[in-house]
Amino acid sequence: MISWNNLDTLTSFQELSKTKQVNLAEVMSGENGAERVKNYSVPMAAGLAYNYAAKKVDDEVLAALVKLAEEAQLADKFKALYNGEVINTGEKRLVLHHMTRGQLGDPVTADGVDKRTFYVEQQQKIADFANKVHAGEITNAAGEKFTTVVQIGIGGSDLGPRAMYLALENWAKKNGTFKMEAKFISNVDPDDAAAVLNSIDVAHSIFVLVSKSGTTLETLTNESFVKDALKNAGLDASKHMIAVTSETSPLAKSADYLAAFFMDDYIGGRFSSTSAVGGAVLSLAFGPEVFAQFLDGAAEEDKLSASEEVLKNPEMLDALIGVYERNVLGYPATTVLPYSQALSRFPAHLQQADMESNGKSVNRFGEPVNYPTGPVLFGEPGTNGQHSFYQLLHQGTDIVPLQFVGFKNSQIGTDVVIEDSTSQQKLCANVAAQIVAFACGKEDENRNKNFEGGRPSSIIIGDQLDPKALGALLAHFENKIMFQGFLWNVNSFDQEGVQLGKVLAKKVLAHETDGALKVYSDLLNI
């Protein structure tokens, strides 16, 4: 029997709060540090590893975290989720994004169909369509191949797929699987759509409209922008557009699209990269086989997340340490720092995935919680970030836990030796140095040059960023977010916080305003 209880009511959380705080600079110095780095590591899928040696944990803290995981029933709650219980209590929905990449538990039936079968069928439809586009069986009106795919969406329909495309673009070019360039239009700002349209040959472009409901204002506005551009070029828009939507939306059977691929209400936008939302654009860009490898990596990581052994479950352990940092150590933010330019938009995707999921102040039953929940999350690729906001991270008044991601090898394999080391070696040297610098610091009589250290971090290390590794990396963070939501007893799968602004914006456009809203509307010449 699963019980949903607030974090501060759990006996194990009270015990965790009483554990002695680890002196990170001390345990990470000398041979002690060397042993920690070797021992505080958990294997992940696709050859990745989660290393938490530079976190403020020891055997006592870890034992308390294991008790917390057991009392909070994290493994049981994940099992209930993937077996089809209604976990999204706010919208009274199942949560099934894991099923887009594999079957973890029992068959799940909803809307009268087996959901795993449904997702596989959509993936196969997308694969068949993409293969026909690549083979020149589906062409533009002149019988010419499409060379560019443009995704039109916002939020989860943009951030995740865009981040995944950029993560694999160079890898695909190097490995001969690059099929089509992808572009993305998301912002309702007309400059966004105009900039993309000015950078492509619309006659050889296929557009993917992504809207679950078929009513998303920003997306439909951008669709009209694109249709006007196609019309002005003398092109039939219906021969250049496909839709990713729900089976009940007005887009599902519209003659305005070459094809429609379906998603459902059981996959939130921010968790939709492994569904048709990511599948269409990534399969067109790189080929269905690459998308399948991406799914395989995510599926393998999901299996690890289902383990009841906390210290062998990378996602559960990462989540528990994060809650310890947020609710015991009192750290208000966290940062994701990929030392891989290919992951340049991955932190932006995680901002939505994490902050939209766990940025809640009431529990699953609508009752206020008396403790902090989701932290502020931000990040940029290293080494760029080192020359930007690392100053605050090293010497600022707030301690911000860090999540590094690093790979031993680059995606393209081309490098240059300067001063006896390659670019990739310089990149990896920087991430290793930063972990130790944050943890150990450096004493100096000049206070301006003094580094206190004690700033915790973890790192996910892999051999190379390829489709399977990317899938595993994505699943790691998705499942970490889920486990943290369970611990905070919030509903991580709705997002009411994005609704109020939409409602007021519609009032502004309808000129149904008064008070401050009217004045701001007038100032902006609406």
Short mmCIF file of C-alpha atoms in Angstrom, two decimals:
data_model
loop_
_atom_site.label_atom_id
_atom_site.label_comp_id
_atom_site.label_asym_id
_atom_site.label_seq_id
_atom_site.Cartn_x
_atom_site.Cartn_y
_atom_site.Cartn_z
CA MET A 1 0.00 0.00 0.00
CA ILE A 2 1.50 3.33 -1.12
CA SER A 3 1.26 6.33 1.19
CA TRP A 4 1.72 9.89 -0.04
CA ASN A 5 3.19 11.93 2.78
CA ASN A 6 4.91 15.30 3.03
CA LEU A 7 8.69 15.16 3.34
CA ASP A 8 8.78 16.80 6.77
CA THR A 9 6.46 14.15 8.27
CA LEU A 10 8.86 11.30 7.50
CA THR A 11 10.89 9.92 10.42
CA SER A 12 13.81 9.21 8.10
CA PHE A 13 13.91 12.85 7.01
CA GLN A 14 14.20 13.95 10.63
CA GLU A 15 17.09 11.49 11.03
CA LEU A 16 18.72 12.82 7.86
CA SER A 17 18.47 16.35 9.21
CA LYS A 18 20.48 15.32 12.27
CA THR A 19 23.42 13.78 10.39
CA LYS A 20 26.79 15.47 10.71
CA GLN A 21 27.65 17.70 7.76
CA VAL A 22 30.61 16.46 5.72
CA ASN A 23 33.69 18.68 5.44
CA LEU A 24 34.00 18.46 1.67
CA ALA A 25 37.40 20.14 1.41
CA GLU A 26 38.80 17.66 3.93
CA VAL A 27 37.41 14.47 2.42
CA MET A 28 38.33 15.48 -1.13
CA SER A 29 41.97 16.30 -0.33
CA GLY A 30 44.94 13.95 -0.77
CA GLU A 31 44.52 10.18 -0.86
CA ASN A 32 41.09 10.41 0.79
CA GLY A 33 39.88 12.27 -2.26
CA ALA A 34 41.44 9.78 -4.63
CA GLU A 35 39.65 6.88 -2.93
CA ARG A 36 36.31 8.73 -2.92
CA VAL A 37 36.48 9.39 -6.65
CA LYS A 38 37.08 5.68 -7.27
CA ASN A 39 34.39 4.43 -4.89
CA TYR A 40 31.57 6.98 -5.08
CA SER A 41 30.46 6.06 -8.58
CA VAL A 42 27.43 4.25 -10.03
CA PRO A 43 27.32 2.71 -13.55
CA MET A 44 24.68 4.04 -15.91
CA ALA A 45 23.47 2.85 -19.31
CA ALA A 46 25.41 3.39 -22.55
CA GLY A 47 28.77 3.38 -20.76
CA LEU A 48 27.99 6.43 -18.63
CA ALA A 49 28.74 6.69 -14.91
CA TYR A 50 27.34 8.94 -12.19
CA ASN A 51 30.15 10.04 -9.86
CA TYR A 52 29.15 11.81 -6.63
CA ALA A 53 32.49 11.85 -4.81
CA ALA A 54 32.44 15.65 -4.57
CA LYS A 55 29.04 15.74 -2.87
CA LYS A 56 28.70 16.37 0.86
CA VAL A 57 27.84 12.78 1.68
CA ASP A 58 29.52 9.97 3.60
CA ASP A 59 28.43 6.55 4.84
CA GLU A 60 26.25 8.07 7.55
CA VAL A 61 24.44 10.43 5.17
CA LEU A 62 24.08 7.72 2.53
CA ALA A 63 22.57 5.32 5.05
CA ALA A 64 20.05 8.00 6.01
CA LEU A 65 19.22 8.60 2.35
CA VAL A 66 18.59 4.89 1.83
CA LYS A 67 16.13 4.94 4.77
CA LEU A 68 14.45 8.01 3.29
CA ALA A 69 14.04 6.29 -0.09
CA GLU A 70 12.49 3.27 1.61
CA GLU A 71 10.10 5.23 3.83
CA ALA A 72 9.08 7.47 0.94
CA GLN A 73 8.47 4.29 -1.13
CA LEU A 74 10.29 5.71 -4.16
CA ALA A 75 10.66 2.37 -5.95
CA ASP A 76 7.02 1.46 -5.31
CA LYS A 77 5.82 4.84 -6.58
CA PHE A 78 7.81 4.51 -9.78
CA LYS A 79 6.39 1.01 -10.22
CA ALA A 80 2.86 2.36 -9.76
CA LEU A 81 3.59 5.04 -12.36
CA TYR A 82 4.88 2.70 -15.08
CA ASN A 83 2.14 0.16 -14.35
CA GLY A 84 -0.48 2.76 -15.22
CA GLU A 85 -1.82 4.22 -11.99
CA VAL A 86 -3.16 7.80 -12.06
CA ILE A 87 -0.06 9.61 -10.81
CA ASN A 88 -0.91 13.01 -12.33
CA THR A 89 -3.58 13.81 -9.74
CA GLY A 90 -4.03 17.41 -10.88
CA GLU A 91 -5.30 16.37 -14.29
CA LYS A 92 -6.36 12.84 -13.28
CA ARG A 93 -4.08 11.26 -15.86
CA LEU A 94 -1.64 8.40 -16.23
CA VAL A 95 2.04 9.27 -16.77
CA LEU A 96 3.41 7.15 -19.61
CA HIS A 97 6.43 8.83 -21.24
CA HIS A 98 8.61 5.89 -20.18
CA MET A 99 6.44 3.64 -22.33
CA THR A 100 7.48 5.47 -25.50
CA ARG A 101 10.86 3.71 -25.19
CA GLY A 102 10.01 0.41 -23.53
CA GLN A 103 7.73 -1.72 -21.36
CA LEU A 104 8.95 -1.61 -17.75
CA GLY A 105 6.04 -3.40 -16.14
CA ASP A 106 2.52 -4.60 -16.84
CA PRO A 107 0.63 -3.85 -20.06
CA VAL A 108 -1.27 -0.56 -19.71
CA THR A 109 -4.59 0.00 -21.42
CA ALA A 110 -6.09 3.47 -21.80
CA ASP A 111 -8.54 4.92 -24.30
CA GLY A 112 -9.35 1.33 -25.21
CA VAL A 113 -5.87 0.52 -26.55
CA ASP A 114 -2.63 -0.99 -25.31
CA LYS A 115 -0.45 2.09 -24.90
CA ARG A 116 2.89 0.48 -25.68
CA THR A 117 1.43 -0.81 -28.93
CA PHE A 118 0.07 2.66 -29.69
CA TYR A 119 3.44 4.34 -29.20
CA VAL A 120 5.29 1.74 -31.25
CA GLU A 121 2.75 2.11 -34.07
CA GLN A 122 3.28 5.88 -34.14
CA GLN A 123 7.05 5.43 -34.19
CA GLN A 124 6.72 3.00 -37.10
CA LYS A 125 4.46 5.42 -39.00
CA ILE A 126 7.05 8.15 -38.50
CA ALA A 127 9.88 5.83 -39.58
CA ASP A 128 8.02 4.86 -42.76
CA PHE A 129 7.28 8.49 -43.56
CA ALA A 130 10.87 9.60 -42.91
CA ASN A 131 12.27 6.80 -45.05
CA LYS A 132 10.00 7.83 -47.94
CA VAL A 133 11.11 11.45 -47.61
CA HIS A 134 14.77 10.40 -47.62
CA ALA A 135 14.22 8.10 -50.61
CA GLY A 136 12.49 10.83 -52.60
CA GLU A 137 9.13 9.02 -52.60
CA ILE A 138 7.55 11.98 -50.79
CA THR A 139 8.68 15.22 -52.44
CA ASN A 140 7.68 18.80 -53.02
CA ALA A 141 5.33 19.73 -55.87
CA ALA A 142 8.22 19.85 -58.32
CA GLY A 143 9.22 16.27 -57.48
CA GLU A 144 12.35 17.45 -55.67
CA LYS A 145 13.61 16.14 -52.34
CA PHE A 146 13.06 18.00 -49.13
CA THR A 147 16.37 19.11 -47.63
CA THR A 148 15.24 20.89 -44.45
CA VAL A 149 12.78 20.10 -41.67
CA VAL A 150 11.37 22.89 -39.51
CA GLN A 151 9.61 22.16 -36.21
CA ILE A 152 6.93 24.63 -35.13
CA GLY A 153 6.14 24.29 -31.43
CA ILE A 154 6.74 25.88 -28.05
CA GLY A 155 7.72 24.71 -24.58
CA GLY A 156 8.20 20.96 -24.53
CA SER A 157 7.41 20.80 -28.24
CA ASP A 158 10.53 22.86 -28.87
CA LEU A 159 13.05 22.78 -26.01
CA GLY A 160 13.58 19.03 -25.80
CA PRO A 161 13.61 18.19 -29.52
CA ARG A 162 15.82 21.21 -30.25
CA ALA A 163 18.30 20.21 -27.54
CA MET A 164 18.38 16.60 -28.81
CA TYR A 165 18.87 17.68 -32.42
CA LEU A 166 21.79 19.95 -31.55
CA ALA A 167 23.27 17.21 -29.37
CA LEU A 168 23.44 14.77 -32.30
CA GLU A 169 23.94 17.05 -35.31
CA ASN A 170 27.75 16.79 -35.48
CA TRP A 171 27.73 13.13 -34.48
CA ALA A 172 25.36 12.35 -37.36
CA LYS A 173 27.47 14.29 -39.86
CA LYS A 174 30.58 12.43 -38.73
CA ASN A 175 28.88 9.02 -38.85
CA GLY A 176 27.08 9.44 -42.17
CA THR A 177 23.54 9.48 -40.80
CA PHE A 178 22.80 13.18 -41.30
CA LYS A 179 19.77 13.36 -43.62
CA MET A 180 18.27 16.84 -43.32
CA GLU A 181 19.04 20.06 -41.52
CA ALA A 182 16.53 20.92 -38.79
CA LYS A 183 15.37 24.38 -37.74
CA PHE A 184 12.97 25.38 -34.98
CA ILE A 185 10.37 28.12 -34.66
CA SER A 186 8.97 28.61 -31.17
CA ASN A 187 8.62 32.23 -30.06
CA VAL A 188 5.48 34.10 -31.12
CA ASP A 189 7.83 37.04 -31.70
CA PRO A 190 7.63 37.44 -35.51
CA ASP A 191 11.39 37.95 -35.62
CA ASP A 192 11.85 34.29 -34.70
CA ALA A 193 9.81 32.88 -37.59
CA ALA A 194 11.17 35.47 -40.02
CA ALA A 195 14.77 34.66 -39.13
CA VAL A 196 14.23 30.94 -39.72
CA LEU A 197 12.31 31.44 -42.96
CA ASN A 198 15.01 33.78 -44.25
CA SER A 199 17.65 31.13 -43.58
CA ILE A 200 16.03 28.29 -45.54
CA ASP A 201 14.76 27.43 -49.00
CA VAL A 202 11.04 27.05 -48.27
CA ALA A 203 10.46 25.17 -51.53
CA HIS A 204 12.61 22.32 -50.21
CA SER A 205 11.42 22.46 -46.59
CA ILE A 206 8.94 20.31 -44.71
CA PHE A 207 7.31 21.77 -41.60
CA VAL A 208 6.29 19.82 -38.49
CA LEU A 209 3.47 21.50 -36.57
CA VAL A 210 3.39 20.24 -32.96
CA SER A 211 0.34 20.93 -30.83
CA LYS A 212 -1.38 18.30 -28.69
CA SER A 213 -4.66 20.21 -28.51
CA GLY A 214 -4.39 21.86 -31.91
CA THR A 215 -5.21 25.17 -30.23
CA THR A 216 -1.86 26.44 -28.89
CA LEU A 217 -1.94 30.17 -29.67
CA GLU A 218 1.77 30.73 -30.28
CA THR A 219 2.12 27.61 -32.43
CA LEU A 220 -0.93 28.31 -34.59
CA THR A 221 0.19 31.91 -35.04
CA ASN A 222 3.59 30.72 -36.27
CA GLU A 223 1.89 28.18 -38.51
CA SER A 224 -0.02 31.01 -40.19
CA PHE A 225 3.25 32.92 -40.55
CA VAL A 226 4.77 29.91 -42.32
CA LYS A 227 1.70 29.30 -44.50
CA ASP A 228 1.84 32.90 -45.68
CA ALA A 229 5.50 32.47 -46.61
CA LEU A 230 4.69 29.30 -48.57
CA LYS A 231 1.75 30.97 -50.32
CA ASN A 232 3.86 33.99 -51.22
CA ALA A 233 6.40 31.60 -52.76
CA GLY A 234 3.63 30.10 -54.90
CA LEU A 235 3.61 26.84 -52.92
CA ASP A 236 0.76 24.67 -51.61
CA ALA A 237 1.23 24.64 -47.83
CA SER A 238 -0.59 21.32 -47.46
CA LYS A 239 2.20 19.65 -49.45
CA HIS A 240 4.84 20.98 -47.05
CA MET A 241 3.36 20.37 -43.60
CA ILE A 242 2.82 17.46 -41.22
CA ALA A 243 1.19 17.52 -37.79
CA VAL A 244 2.05 15.94 -34.46
CA THR A 245 -1.08 16.15 -32.37
CA SER A 246 -3.70 14.16 -30.46
CA GLU A 247 -6.19 11.97 -32.26
CA THR A 248 -9.05 14.21 -31.07
CA SER A 249 -7.56 17.56 -32.12
CA PRO A 250 -8.79 19.52 -35.15
CA LEU A 251 -5.42 18.86 -36.82
CA ALA A 252 -5.77 15.07 -36.72
CA LYS A 253 -7.71 14.55 -39.95
CA SER A 254 -7.16 17.90 -41.64
CA ALA A 255 -6.41 18.09 -45.36
CA ASP A 256 -3.92 20.84 -44.51
CA TYR A 257 -1.23 18.24 -43.74
CA LEU A 258 0.62 15.54 -45.62
CA ALA A 259 0.38 13.28 -42.57
CA ALA A 260 -0.51 13.35 -38.88
CA PHE A 261 1.27 11.48 -36.07
CA PHE A 262 -0.26 11.13 -32.66
CA MET A 263 0.60 11.73 -29.03
CA ASP A 264 -1.78 11.60 -26.06
CA ASP A 265 -2.60 13.25 -22.76
CA TYR A 266 -0.41 10.84 -20.79
CA ILE A 267 2.85 12.44 -21.94
CA GLY A 268 3.62 15.96 -20.76
CA GLY A 269 5.32 18.26 -23.22
CA ARG A 270 8.55 18.45 -21.24
CA PHE A 271 8.75 14.63 -21.25
CA SER A 272 7.88 14.22 -24.93
CA SER A 273 11.27 14.04 -26.67
CA THR A 274 10.98 10.23 -26.91
CA SER A 275 7.43 10.43 -28.29
CA ALA A 276 6.24 11.52 -31.73
CA VAL A 277 7.08 15.10 -30.68
CA GLY A 278 10.79 14.33 -30.89
CA GLY A 279 10.43 11.32 -33.13
CA ALA A 280 9.23 13.14 -36.24
CA VAL A 281 11.90 15.83 -36.41
CA LEU A 282 14.76 13.59 -35.23
CA SER A 283 13.84 10.75 -37.59
CA LEU A 284 13.66 13.16 -40.51
CA ALA A 285 16.95 14.81 -39.53
CA PHE A 286 19.01 11.69 -38.74
CA GLY A 287 17.00 8.67 -39.83
CA PRO A 288 14.72 6.36 -37.82
CA GLU A 289 17.61 4.09 -36.85
CA VAL A 290 19.33 6.90 -34.94
CA PHE A 291 16.09 7.78 -33.15
CA ALA A 292 15.73 4.09 -32.23
CA GLN A 293 19.22 4.10 -30.68
CA PHE A 294 18.25 7.19 -28.70
CA LEU A 295 15.18 5.36 -27.39
CA ASP A 296 17.28 2.30 -26.51
CA GLY A 297 19.60 4.40 -24.33
CA ALA A 298 16.63 5.91 -22.50
CA ALA A 299 15.01 2.49 -22.02
CA GLU A 300 18.21 1.03 -20.53
CA GLU A 301 18.45 3.91 -18.06
CA ASP A 302 14.79 3.53 -17.11
CA LYS A 303 15.50 -0.07 -16.11
CA LEU A 304 18.25 1.12 -13.77
CA SER A 305 15.85 3.69 -12.31
CA ALA A 306 13.46 0.87 -11.42
CA SER A 307 16.03 -0.78 -9.12
CA GLU A 308 15.15 -0.95 -5.42
CA GLU A 309 18.86 -0.81 -4.51
CA VAL A 310 19.32 2.90 -3.88
CA LEU A 311 23.10 2.95 -4.12
CA LYS A 312 22.94 1.18 -7.49
CA ASN A 313 20.18 3.41 -8.85
CA PRO A 314 21.83 6.55 -10.30
CA GLU A 315 18.64 8.58 -10.68
CA MET A 316 17.25 7.81 -7.24
CA LEU A 317 20.59 8.55 -5.59
CA ASP A 318 21.00 11.82 -7.51
CA ALA A 319 17.47 12.83 -6.51
CA LEU A 320 18.01 12.01 -2.84
CA ILE A 321 21.27 13.95 -2.68
CA GLY A 322 19.53 16.88 -4.35
CA VAL A 323 16.74 16.87 -1.75
CA TYR A 324 19.36 16.66 1.02
CA GLU A 325 21.07 19.73 -0.45
CA ARG A 326 17.79 21.62 -0.85
CA ASN A 327 16.02 20.73 2.38
CA VAL A 328 18.81 20.07 4.88
CA LEU A 329 21.76 22.08 3.64
CA GLY A 330 19.48 24.87 2.39
CA TYR A 331 20.89 25.46 -1.09
CA PRO A 332 18.38 27.39 -3.25
CA ALA A 333 19.61 26.60 -6.76
CA THR A 334 21.47 24.08 -8.86
CA THR A 335 23.33 24.27 -12.14
CA VAL A 336 23.92 21.84 -15.00
CA LEU A 337 27.27 22.30 -16.72
CA PRO A 338 27.85 20.09 -19.78
CA TYR A 339 31.44 20.14 -20.98
CA SER A 340 30.19 19.43 -24.48
CA GLN A 341 29.16 22.13 -26.94
CA ALA A 342 26.70 19.67 -28.47
CA LEU A 343 24.70 19.93 -25.22
CA SER A 344 24.46 23.71 -25.52
CA ARG A 345 20.65 23.71 -25.17
CA PHE A 346 20.40 20.78 -22.75
CA PRO A 347 20.36 23.02 -19.65
CA ALA A 348 17.53 25.08 -21.19
CA HIS A 349 15.53 21.89 -21.69
CA LEU A 350 16.20 20.85 -18.08
CA GLN A 351 15.09 24.28 -16.85
CA GLN A 352 11.62 23.49 -18.14
CA ALA A 353 11.66 19.81 -17.23
CA ASP A 354 12.72 20.48 -13.62
CA MET A 355 11.21 23.86 -12.78
CA GLU A 356 7.86 23.23 -14.47
CA SER A 357 7.61 19.84 -12.77
CA ASN A 358 8.66 20.63 -9.20
CA GLY A 359 8.13 24.37 -8.93
CA LYS A 360 5.11 23.77 -6.70
CA SER A 361 4.09 25.14 -3.29
CA VAL A 362 1.20 22.74 -2.63
CA ASN A 363 1.30 18.97 -2.30
CA ARG A 364 -0.56 16.37 -4.33
CA PHE A 365 -3.72 17.11 -2.35
CA GLY A 366 -3.61 20.88 -2.83
CA GLU A 367 -2.32 21.58 0.67
CA PRO A 368 0.51 24.09 1.24
CA VAL A 369 3.92 22.55 1.97
CA ASN A 370 6.16 23.94 4.72
CA TYR A 371 9.50 23.27 3.04
CA PRO A 372 11.33 24.31 -0.14
CA THR A 373 10.61 22.27 -3.25
CA GLY A 374 12.23 22.53 -6.69
CA PRO A 375 15.39 24.64 -6.90
CA VAL A 376 16.17 27.28 -9.50
CA LEU A 377 18.07 25.52 -12.29
CA PHE A 378 20.38 27.14 -14.83
CA GLY A 379 23.45 26.26 -16.85
CA GLU A 380 25.68 26.73 -19.86
CA PRO A 381 28.33 24.61 -21.55
CA GLY A 382 31.85 24.58 -20.19
CA THR A 383 34.28 26.15 -20.71
CA ASN A 384 32.12 29.14 -21.72
CA GLY A 385 30.43 29.25 -18.32
CA GLN A 386 33.80 29.50 -16.58
CA HIS A 387 34.21 32.93 -18.16
CA SER A 388 30.67 33.94 -17.23
CA PHE A 389 28.92 33.01 -13.97
CA TYR A 390 31.50 30.74 -12.29
CA GLN A 391 32.70 33.76 -10.30
CA LEU A 392 29.51 33.60 -8.25
CA LEU A 393 29.70 29.83 -8.02
CA HIS A 394 33.24 29.94 -6.61
CA GLN A 395 33.08 32.99 -4.34
CA GLY A 396 29.47 34.12 -4.10
CA THR A 397 27.49 34.16 -0.86
CA ASP A 398 25.18 31.32 -1.97
CA ILE A 399 26.47 27.79 -2.44
CA VAL A 400 25.07 26.32 -5.65
CA PRO A 401 25.44 22.54 -6.16
CA LEU A 402 26.80 21.68 -9.58
CA GLN A 403 26.08 18.88 -12.03
CA PHE A 404 28.87 18.41 -14.56
CA VAL A 405 28.61 16.27 -17.69
CA GLY A 406 31.79 15.29 -19.53
CA PHE A 407 32.98 12.95 -22.27
CA LYS A 408 36.42 11.47 -22.86
CA ASN A 409 36.18 11.88 -26.62
CA SER A 410 34.71 14.49 -28.92
CA GLN A 411 31.98 13.68 -31.44
CA ILE A 412 33.90 14.64 -34.56
CA GLY A 413 37.32 13.16 -33.80
CA THR A 414 39.11 16.10 -35.43
CA ASP A 415 41.48 17.88 -33.07
CA VAL A 416 44.70 19.84 -32.88
CA VAL A 417 47.70 19.64 -30.57
CA ILE A 418 48.74 22.95 -29.05
CA GLU A 419 51.27 23.14 -26.21
CA ASP A 420 51.43 19.35 -25.92
CA SER A 421 47.70 18.73 -25.49
CA THR A 422 44.63 18.50 -27.71
CA SER A 423 41.52 20.67 -27.48
CA GLN A 424 39.57 17.75 -26.01
CA GLN A 425 42.25 17.18 -23.38
CA LYS A 426 42.10 20.86 -22.47
CA LEU A 427 38.31 20.61 -22.17
CA CYS A 428 38.51 17.56 -19.90
CA ALA A 429 41.33 19.12 -17.87
CA ASN A 430 39.08 22.07 -17.15
CA VAL A 431 36.19 19.99 -15.84
CA ALA A 432 38.49 17.91 -13.61
CA ALA A 433 40.09 21.09 -12.27
CA GLN A 434 36.74 22.75 -11.60
CA ILE A 435 35.41 19.82 -9.54
CA VAL A 436 38.43 19.89 -7.23
CA ALA A 437 38.58 23.68 -7.11
CA PHE A 438 34.94 23.90 -6.04
CA ALA A 439 35.35 21.15 -3.46
CA CYS A 440 38.73 22.01 -1.94
CA GLY A 441 39.16 25.71 -2.56
CA LYS A 442 42.42 27.54 -1.86
CA GLU A 443 43.47 29.59 1.13
CA ASP A 444 44.98 33.02 0.54
CA GLU A 445 45.72 35.87 2.93
CA ASN A 446 44.27 38.19 0.32
CA ARG A 447 40.55 37.62 0.96
CA ASN A 448 39.75 38.60 -2.60
CA LYS A 449 41.80 35.60 -3.77
CA ASN A 450 40.59 33.20 -1.09
CA PHE A 451 38.42 30.25 -2.13
CA GLU A 452 36.53 28.65 0.73
CA GLY A 453 35.72 25.47 -1.19
CA GLY A 454 33.03 23.18 0.19
CA ARG A 455 30.97 23.64 -2.97
CA PRO A 456 29.50 20.26 -3.95
CA SER A 457 29.30 18.77 -7.41
CA SER A 458 28.71 15.52 -9.23
CA ILE A 459 29.65 14.47 -12.74
CA ILE A 460 28.21 12.15 -15.33
CA ILE A 461 31.10 10.81 -17.40
CA GLY A 462 30.90 9.00 -20.72
CA ASP A 463 33.11 7.94 -23.59
CA GLN A 464 31.35 9.92 -26.32
CA LEU A 465 28.03 11.69 -26.78
CA ASP A 466 26.17 9.41 -29.20
CA PRO A 467 22.43 8.60 -29.54
CA LYS A 468 22.37 5.91 -26.82
CA ALA A 469 24.35 8.06 -24.38
CA LEU A 470 22.03 11.00 -25.05
CA GLY A 471 18.97 8.83 -24.39
CA ALA A 472 20.46 7.61 -21.12
CA LEU A 473 21.37 11.15 -20.10
CA LEU A 474 17.85 12.40 -20.83
CA ALA A 475 16.24 9.53 -18.89
CA HIS A 476 18.57 10.16 -15.94
CA PHE A 477 17.33 13.71 -15.47
CA GLU A 478 13.69 12.90 -16.22
CA ASN A 479 13.70 10.19 -13.56
CA LYS A 480 15.65 12.30 -11.07
CA ILE A 481 12.92 14.95 -11.39
CA MET A 482 10.23 12.31 -10.85
CA PHE A 483 11.88 10.92 -7.70
CA GLN A 484 12.33 14.40 -6.25
CA GLY A 485 8.66 15.13 -6.87
CA PHE A 486 7.78 11.96 -4.98
CA LEU A 487 9.98 13.05 -2.06
CA TRP A 488 8.45 16.53 -1.92
CA ASN A 489 4.98 14.96 -2.34
CA VAL A 490 4.10 17.30 -5.22
CA ASN A 491 2.46 16.50 -8.54
CA SER A 492 5.37 16.78 -10.99
CA PHE A 493 3.18 16.21 -14.03
CA ASP A 494 0.87 19.21 -14.29
CA GLN A 495 1.82 22.85 -14.90
CA GLU A 496 -0.97 25.15 -13.79
CA GLY A 497 1.61 27.88 -13.26
CA VAL A 498 1.79 28.55 -17.00
CA GLN A 499 -1.95 29.12 -17.39
CA LEU A 500 -2.77 32.45 -15.73
CA GLY A 501 -0.57 34.51 -18.03
CA LYS A 502 -2.21 32.88 -21.07
CA VAL A 503 -5.68 33.78 -19.80
CA LEU A 504 -4.74 37.41 -19.18
CA ALA A 505 -3.00 37.68 -22.56
CA LYS A 506 -6.24 36.66 -24.26
CA LYS A 507 -8.07 39.39 -22.35
CA VAL A 508 -5.51 41.93 -23.51
CA LEU A 509 -5.92 40.88 -27.14
CA ALA A 510 -9.71 41.09 -26.76
CA HIS A 511 -9.34 44.58 -25.17
CA GLU A 512 -11.11 43.36 -22.04
CA THR A 513 -8.78 45.08 -19.60
CA ASP A 514 -8.81 47.54 -16.76
CA GLY A 515 -6.46 48.74 -14.04
CA ALA A 516 -2.76 47.99 -14.36
CA LEU A 517 -3.38 45.49 -17.16
CA LYS A 518 -4.95 48.19 -19.33
CA VAL A 519 -2.14 50.66 -18.66
CA TYR A 520 0.53 48.12 -19.54
CA SER A 521 -1.45 47.25 -22.68
CA ASP A 522 -1.56 50.89 -23.68
CA LEU A 523 2.16 51.33 -22.99
CA LEU A 524 2.87 48.43 -25.35
CA ASN A 525 0.50 49.85 -28.00
CA ILE A 526 -1.73 46.77 -28.11
#
